[in-house]
Short mmCIF file of C-alpha atoms in Angstrom, two decimals:
data_model
loop_
_atom_site.label_atom_id
_atom_site.label_comp_id
_atom_site.label_asym_id
_atom_site.label_seq_id
_atom_site.Cartn_x
_atom_site.Cartn_y
_atom_site.Cartn_z
CA MET B 1 35.95 -10.60 -56.69
CA ALA B 2 32.17 -10.68 -56.21
CA SER B 3 31.60 -8.20 -59.02
CA GLU B 4 33.88 -10.21 -61.32
CA LEU B 5 31.88 -13.35 -60.50
CA CYS B 6 28.57 -11.58 -61.17
CA LYS B 7 29.91 -10.27 -64.47
CA THR B 8 31.09 -13.75 -65.53
CA ILE B 9 27.69 -15.25 -64.75
CA SER B 10 25.79 -12.36 -66.39
CA VAL B 11 27.80 -12.73 -69.59
CA ALA B 12 27.15 -16.50 -69.57
CA ARG B 13 23.43 -15.84 -69.17
CA LEU B 14 23.25 -13.17 -71.89
CA GLU B 15 25.38 -15.08 -74.38
CA LYS B 16 23.76 -18.43 -73.53
CA HIS B 17 27.03 -20.18 -72.77
CA LYS B 18 26.92 -23.95 -72.56
CA ASN B 19 30.04 -24.11 -70.34
CA LEU B 20 30.79 -22.09 -67.23
CA PHE B 21 34.13 -22.21 -65.43
CA LEU B 22 34.04 -21.11 -61.79
CA ASN B 23 37.11 -23.02 -60.62
CA TYR B 24 39.57 -21.64 -58.05
CA ARG B 25 37.28 -18.78 -56.97
CA ASN B 26 37.39 -19.42 -53.21
CA LEU B 27 33.58 -19.70 -53.21
CA HIS B 28 32.09 -20.63 -49.83
CA HIS B 29 28.50 -20.61 -51.10
CA PHE B 30 26.89 -21.57 -54.36
CA PRO B 31 26.58 -18.30 -56.34
CA LEU B 32 23.03 -16.96 -56.13
CA GLU B 33 23.55 -15.31 -59.51
CA LEU B 34 23.41 -18.78 -61.07
CA LEU B 35 19.96 -19.31 -59.58
CA LYS B 36 18.38 -15.91 -60.28
CA ASP B 37 15.17 -15.75 -62.27
CA GLU B 38 15.09 -18.75 -64.60
CA GLY B 39 18.70 -19.66 -63.81
CA LEU B 40 20.90 -20.66 -66.71
CA GLN B 41 18.56 -22.92 -68.67
CA HIS B 42 21.06 -23.43 -71.51
CA LEU B 43 24.06 -24.37 -69.34
CA GLU B 44 25.33 -27.92 -69.95
CA ARG B 45 28.66 -28.00 -68.12
CA LEU B 46 29.45 -26.37 -64.80
CA TYR B 47 32.99 -26.45 -63.43
CA MET B 48 33.35 -25.46 -59.78
CA LYS B 49 36.44 -27.36 -58.66
CA ARG B 50 38.76 -26.23 -55.88
CA ASN B 51 36.43 -23.89 -54.06
CA SER B 52 35.17 -24.12 -50.48
CA LEU B 53 31.55 -25.11 -51.10
CA THR B 54 29.89 -27.06 -48.30
CA THR B 55 26.39 -27.47 -49.74
CA LEU B 56 24.47 -27.35 -52.97
CA PRO B 57 21.15 -25.54 -53.45
CA GLU B 58 17.92 -27.51 -53.32
CA ASN B 59 16.71 -25.81 -56.52
CA LEU B 60 19.79 -26.75 -58.56
CA ALA B 61 17.86 -28.96 -60.99
CA GLN B 62 15.10 -26.40 -61.40
CA LYS B 63 17.51 -23.57 -62.25
CA LEU B 64 20.09 -25.58 -64.24
CA PRO B 65 17.92 -28.28 -65.83
CA ASN B 66 20.13 -29.02 -68.83
CA LEU B 67 23.32 -29.87 -66.96
CA VAL B 68 25.11 -32.79 -68.57
CA GLU B 69 28.35 -32.48 -66.57
CA LEU B 70 28.85 -31.13 -63.06
CA TYR B 71 32.38 -30.89 -61.66
CA LEU B 72 32.50 -30.21 -57.92
CA HIS B 73 35.70 -31.93 -56.88
CA SER B 74 38.00 -30.51 -54.23
CA ASN B 75 35.40 -28.62 -52.21
CA ASN B 76 34.06 -29.34 -48.70
CA ILE B 77 30.65 -30.71 -49.64
CA VAL B 78 29.15 -32.80 -46.86
CA VAL B 79 25.66 -33.50 -48.22
CA VAL B 80 24.27 -33.68 -51.73
CA PRO B 81 20.61 -32.57 -51.76
CA GLU B 82 17.86 -34.96 -52.78
CA ALA B 83 17.09 -32.63 -55.69
CA ILE B 84 20.23 -33.91 -57.45
CA GLY B 85 18.04 -36.79 -58.63
CA SER B 86 16.07 -34.34 -60.78
CA LEU B 87 19.02 -33.50 -63.04
CA VAL B 88 17.69 -35.93 -65.64
CA LYS B 89 20.28 -35.11 -68.31
CA LEU B 90 23.32 -35.41 -66.02
CA GLN B 91 25.92 -37.81 -67.45
CA CYS B 92 29.01 -36.94 -65.41
CA LEU B 93 29.12 -36.01 -61.73
CA ASP B 94 32.46 -35.43 -60.01
CA LEU B 95 32.22 -35.20 -56.23
CA SER B 96 35.71 -36.48 -55.48
CA ASP B 97 37.84 -34.86 -52.78
CA ASN B 98 34.96 -33.57 -50.67
CA ALA B 99 33.69 -34.51 -47.20
CA LEU B 100 30.80 -36.79 -48.19
CA GLU B 101 29.84 -39.46 -45.66
CA ILE B 102 26.75 -40.72 -47.49
CA VAL B 103 25.31 -40.53 -50.98
CA CYS B 104 21.59 -39.76 -51.11
CA PRO B 105 19.38 -42.48 -52.63
CA GLU B 106 17.95 -39.96 -55.13
CA ILE B 107 21.21 -40.10 -57.05
CA GLY B 108 19.91 -43.47 -58.28
CA ARG B 109 17.28 -41.61 -60.33
CA LEU B 110 19.99 -40.22 -62.63
CA ARG B 111 19.37 -42.62 -65.52
CA ALA B 112 21.59 -40.69 -67.96
CA LEU B 113 24.57 -40.80 -65.54
CA ARG B 114 27.62 -42.57 -66.97
CA HIS B 115 30.47 -41.32 -64.76
CA LEU B 116 30.32 -40.82 -61.01
CA ARG B 117 33.48 -39.84 -59.17
CA LEU B 118 33.49 -40.22 -55.38
CA ALA B 119 37.18 -40.78 -54.58
CA ASN B 120 38.68 -39.27 -51.42
CA ASN B 121 35.51 -38.77 -49.43
CA GLN B 122 34.48 -40.24 -46.07
CA LEU B 123 31.80 -42.57 -47.37
CA GLN B 124 30.46 -45.01 -44.81
CA PHE B 125 27.81 -46.67 -46.98
CA LEU B 126 25.96 -46.37 -50.25
CA PRO B 127 22.17 -46.09 -50.47
CA PRO B 128 19.92 -48.93 -51.66
CA GLY B 129 20.69 -49.58 -55.29
CA GLY B 130 24.40 -49.28 -54.58
CA GLN B 131 25.18 -51.79 -57.32
CA LEU B 132 23.64 -49.39 -59.85
CA LEU B 133 25.84 -46.62 -58.46
CA ALA B 134 28.82 -48.92 -58.75
CA SER B 135 28.21 -49.28 -62.48
CA TRP B 136 28.63 -45.50 -62.82
CA LEU B 137 31.69 -45.14 -60.66
CA THR B 138 34.83 -44.09 -62.47
CA ALA B 139 37.86 -45.64 -60.80
CA ALA B 140 36.05 -46.66 -57.64
CA PRO B 141 38.12 -45.78 -54.58
CA PRO B 142 39.06 -48.66 -52.24
CA SER B 143 36.70 -47.35 -49.54
CA VAL B 144 33.77 -47.64 -51.96
CA CYS B 145 34.93 -51.01 -53.25
CA ARG B 146 34.77 -52.26 -49.65
CA LEU B 147 31.17 -51.15 -49.51
CA LEU B 148 30.35 -52.91 -52.77
CA THR B 149 32.69 -55.89 -52.41
CA CYS B 150 34.40 -54.99 -55.71
#
């Protein structure tokens, strides 16, 4: 499985793929192959749904700077790193069905963001600027609406 994953990522790097599908791979850690050397500078869409990820790398924005869409739903992510705020081109972020309790304030720096999915998490509160986040939410879950008085 690991060699198949490395091959998939290597091909994406060599052929400069804009989309990379790593769904249903039973990944427990973010693949280091994605972050090697310069990363995948050309990648625009990363699909990593239904894995077992618990964290994201701090250097995500540095290694994948052109991400426009990031699909991480149905993992076990507890914390989103502050570095997420450096993905300046990100328009769609799906973090639904994870284990998030808070959303880092740096997510408010994502000025290109148009769709934010947070359904089925354990959110207790939103950071300052929560109203801005609310404008990005796609189908805000009732737990988030309570926080925002939707």
